């Protein structure tokens, strides 16, 4: 099995990283579901995959899981429009109630729903 590297942009902070994949049919600007150290995310391929010499086995992460489906994109949109807003509201309440000297900039729900990141 050939292993490829795909450079992708992901997350609210527009991080850029190389992800490993066994799919060679990924095109530039393809929307992908990827696994990072933090969890699953939606990513955009910045260029087509290139062969990864010396890599014989697909690592657990960073890895391309699949090309995003319509269901994936709908779930991502729901996370952004509903859960992130709820998390933002809750966190702002806690900051106020606890009298914390901090400013909440943004909230990001990871695609798998396993983590919420507060910036």
PDB file of C-alpha atoms in Angstrom:
ATOM      1  CA  UNK A   1       0.000   0.000   0.000  1.00  0.00           C
ATOM      2  CA  UNK A   2       1.301   3.441  -0.925  1.00  0.00           C
ATOM      3  CA  UNK A   3       1.188   6.178   1.714  1.00  0.00           C
ATOM      4  CA  UNK A   4       0.784   9.823   0.701  1.00  0.00           C
ATOM      5  CA  UNK A   5       1.266  13.166   2.431  1.00  0.00           C
ATOM      6  CA  UNK A   6      -1.375  15.859   2.019  1.00  0.00           C
ATOM      7  CA  UNK A   7      -0.846  19.429   3.224  1.00  0.00           C
ATOM      8  CA  UNK A   8      -4.094  20.700   4.784  1.00  0.00           C
ATOM      9  CA  UNK A   9      -5.454  23.754   6.565  1.00  0.00           C
ATOM     10  CA  UNK A  10      -7.779  23.041   9.501  1.00  0.00           C
ATOM     11  CA  UNK A  11      -9.378  24.552  12.594  1.00  0.00           C
ATOM     12  CA  UNK A  12     -10.404  28.071  13.523  1.00  0.00           C
ATOM     13  CA  UNK A  13      -6.793  29.163  13.805  1.00  0.00           C
ATOM     14  CA  UNK A  14      -6.174  27.953  10.225  1.00  0.00           C
ATOM     15  CA  UNK A  15      -3.358  25.630  11.261  1.00  0.00           C
ATOM     16  CA  UNK A  16      -1.432  24.041   8.392  1.00  0.00           C
ATOM     17  CA  UNK A  17       0.029  20.542   8.670  1.00  0.00           C
ATOM     18  CA  UNK A  18       0.886  17.424   6.694  1.00  0.00           C
ATOM     19  CA  UNK A  19      -1.531  14.518   7.008  1.00  0.00           C
ATOM     20  CA  UNK A  20      -0.924  10.946   5.894  1.00  0.00           C
ATOM     21  CA  UNK A  21      -3.360   9.111   3.657  1.00  0.00           C
ATOM     22  CA  UNK A  22      -3.698   5.996   1.553  1.00  0.00           C
ATOM     23  CA  UNK A  23      -5.926   7.874  -0.935  1.00  0.00           C
ATOM     24  CA  UNK A  24      -4.316   9.377  -3.992  1.00  0.00           C
ATOM     25  CA  UNK A  25      -7.562  10.814  -5.443  1.00  0.00           C
ATOM     26  CA  UNK A  26      -7.564  13.888  -3.165  1.00  0.00           C
ATOM     27  CA  UNK A  27      -7.606  17.124  -5.132  1.00  0.00           C
ATOM     28  CA  UNK A  28      -6.601  20.651  -4.190  1.00  0.00           C
ATOM     29  CA  UNK A  29      -9.390  22.327  -2.154  1.00  0.00           C
ATOM     30  CA  UNK A  30     -11.007  18.966  -1.306  1.00  0.00           C
ATOM     31  CA  UNK A  31     -12.805  19.036   2.038  1.00  0.00           C
ATOM     32  CA  UNK A  32     -11.548  16.235   4.260  1.00  0.00           C
ATOM     33  CA  UNK A  33     -12.151  14.713   7.671  1.00  0.00           C
ATOM     34  CA  UNK A  34      -8.772  14.417   9.412  1.00  0.00           C
ATOM     35  CA  UNK A  35      -7.518  13.153  12.774  1.00  0.00           C
ATOM     36  CA  UNK A  36      -5.109  15.363  14.678  1.00  0.00           C
ATOM     37  CA  UNK A  37      -3.586  14.879  18.134  1.00  0.00           C
ATOM     38  CA  UNK A  38      -6.546  16.844  19.516  1.00  0.00           C
ATOM     39  CA  UNK A  39      -9.265  14.928  17.679  1.00  0.00           C
ATOM     40  CA  UNK A  40     -11.197  14.925  14.416  1.00  0.00           C
ATOM     41  CA  UNK A  41     -11.436  18.102  12.334  1.00  0.00           C
ATOM     42  CA  UNK A  42     -12.665  19.287   8.964  1.00  0.00           C
ATOM     43  CA  UNK A  43      -9.731  20.304   6.761  1.00  0.00           C
ATOM     44  CA  UNK A  44      -9.061  21.647   3.278  1.00  0.00           C
ATOM     45  CA  UNK A  45      -6.368  20.099   1.090  1.00  0.00           C
ATOM     46  CA  UNK A  46      -3.966  22.812  -0.049  1.00  0.00           C
ATOM     47  CA  UNK A  47      -2.429  20.661  -2.774  1.00  0.00           C
ATOM     48  CA  UNK A  48      -2.768  17.129  -4.147  1.00  0.00           C
ATOM     49  CA  UNK A  49      -1.114  14.279  -2.232  1.00  0.00           C
ATOM     50  CA  UNK A  50       2.509  13.345  -2.815  1.00  0.00           C
ATOM     51  CA  UNK A  51       4.054   9.987  -2.061  1.00  0.00           C
ATOM     52  CA  UNK A  52       5.639   9.722   1.403  1.00  0.00           C
ATOM     53  CA  UNK A  53       8.902   7.842   0.917  1.00  0.00           C
ATOM     54  CA  UNK A  54       9.977   5.661   3.822  1.00  0.00           C
ATOM     55  CA  UNK A  55       6.519   5.551   5.400  1.00  0.00           C
ATOM     56  CA  UNK A  56       5.209   2.005   5.220  1.00  0.00           C
ATOM     57  CA  UNK A  57       2.255   2.154   7.600  1.00  0.00           C
ATOM     58  CA  UNK A  58      -0.494   4.727   8.054  1.00  0.00           C
ATOM     59  CA  UNK A  59      -0.023   6.428  11.459  1.00  0.00           C
ATOM     60  CA  UNK A  60      -2.932   6.990  13.866  1.00  0.00           C
ATOM     61  CA  UNK A  61      -2.509  10.765  13.451  1.00  0.00           C
ATOM     62  CA  UNK A  62      -2.052  13.077  11.642  1.00  0.00           C
ATOM     63  CA  UNK A  63      -4.190  11.154   9.197  1.00  0.00           C
ATOM     64  CA  UNK A  64      -6.835  11.772   6.531  1.00  0.00           C
ATOM     65  CA  UNK A  65      -9.856   9.668   7.503  1.00  0.00           C
ATOM     66  CA  UNK A  66     -11.988  10.356   4.430  1.00  0.00           C
ATOM     67  CA  UNK A  67     -13.219  12.921   1.953  1.00  0.00           C
ATOM     68  CA  UNK A  68     -15.991  14.838   3.745  1.00  0.00           C
ATOM     69  CA  UNK A  69     -19.559  13.817   2.922  1.00  0.00           C
ATOM     70  CA  UNK A  70     -22.660  16.015   2.892  1.00  0.00           C
ATOM     71  CA  UNK A  71     -23.534  14.576   6.332  1.00  0.00           C
ATOM     72  CA  UNK A  72     -20.071  15.542   7.621  1.00  0.00           C
ATOM     73  CA  UNK A  73     -20.499  19.103   6.374  1.00  0.00           C
ATOM     74  CA  UNK A  74     -23.996  19.341   7.909  1.00  0.00           C
ATOM     75  CA  UNK A  75     -22.652  18.115  11.274  1.00  0.00           C
ATOM     76  CA  UNK A  76     -19.796  20.599  11.095  1.00  0.00           C
ATOM     77  CA  UNK A  77     -22.231  23.435  10.356  1.00  0.00           C
ATOM     78  CA  UNK A  78     -24.430  22.381  13.297  1.00  0.00           C
ATOM     79  CA  UNK A  79     -21.425  22.349  15.633  1.00  0.00           C
ATOM     80  CA  UNK A  80     -20.470  25.848  14.521  1.00  0.00           C
ATOM     81  CA  UNK A  81     -23.950  27.346  14.651  1.00  0.00           C
ATOM     82  CA  UNK A  82     -25.348  25.675  17.765  1.00  0.00           C
ATOM     83  CA  UNK A  83     -22.780  24.085  20.087  1.00  0.00           C
ATOM     84  CA  UNK A  84     -20.084  26.731  19.696  1.00  0.00           C
ATOM     85  CA  UNK A  85     -22.575  29.516  20.460  1.00  0.00           C
ATOM     86  CA  UNK A  86     -23.857  27.645  23.534  1.00  0.00           C
ATOM     87  CA  UNK A  87     -20.289  27.040  24.726  1.00  0.00           C
ATOM     88  CA  UNK A  88     -19.405  30.709  24.153  1.00  0.00           C
ATOM     89  CA  UNK A  89     -22.407  31.869  26.173  1.00  0.00           C
ATOM     90  CA  UNK A  90     -21.689  29.397  29.007  1.00  0.00           C
ATOM     91  CA  UNK A  91     -18.002  30.318  29.196  1.00  0.00           C
ATOM     92  CA  UNK A  92     -18.749  34.066  29.258  1.00  0.00           C
ATOM     93  CA  UNK A  93     -21.190  33.469  32.139  1.00  0.00           C
ATOM     94  CA  UNK A  94     -18.541  31.532  34.067  1.00  0.00           C
ATOM     95  CA  UNK A  95     -15.917  34.222  33.474  1.00  0.00           C
ATOM     96  CA  UNK A  96     -18.332  36.852  34.812  1.00  0.00           C
ATOM     97  CA  UNK A  97     -19.592  34.740  37.750  1.00  0.00           C
ATOM     98  CA  UNK A  98     -16.077  33.828  38.867  1.00  0.00           C
ATOM     99  CA  UNK A  99     -14.711  37.339  38.313  1.00  0.00           C
ATOM    100  CA  UNK A 100     -11.907  36.075  36.103  1.00  0.00           C
ATOM    101  CA  UNK A 101      -9.588  38.568  34.471  1.00  0.00           C
ATOM    102  CA  UNK A 102      -9.752  37.110  30.974  1.00  0.00           C
ATOM    103  CA  UNK A 103     -11.302  37.768  27.583  1.00  0.00           C
ATOM    104  CA  UNK A 104     -12.850  34.957  25.562  1.00  0.00           C
ATOM    105  CA  UNK A 105     -11.991  35.373  21.885  1.00  0.00           C
ATOM    106  CA  UNK A 106     -13.532  32.338  20.213  1.00  0.00           C
ATOM    107  CA  UNK A 107     -14.769  28.788  20.703  1.00  0.00           C
ATOM    108  CA  UNK A 108     -14.139  25.768  18.482  1.00  0.00           C
ATOM    109  CA  UNK A 109     -15.926  22.416  18.756  1.00  0.00           C
ATOM    110  CA  UNK A 110     -13.834  19.664  17.258  1.00  0.00           C
ATOM    111  CA  UNK A 111     -15.665  17.677  14.623  1.00  0.00           C
ATOM    112  CA  UNK A 112     -15.867  14.459  16.604  1.00  0.00           C
ATOM    113  CA  UNK A 113     -17.578  16.347  19.451  1.00  0.00           C
ATOM    114  CA  UNK A 114     -14.977  15.090  21.921  1.00  0.00           C
ATOM    115  CA  UNK A 115     -13.429  18.482  22.708  1.00  0.00           C
ATOM    116  CA  UNK A 116     -14.252  22.158  22.823  1.00  0.00           C
ATOM    117  CA  UNK A 117     -11.349  24.598  22.538  1.00  0.00           C
ATOM    118  CA  UNK A 118     -11.604  28.055  24.079  1.00  0.00           C
ATOM    119  CA  UNK A 119      -9.395  30.863  22.796  1.00  0.00           C
TER     120      UNK A 119
END
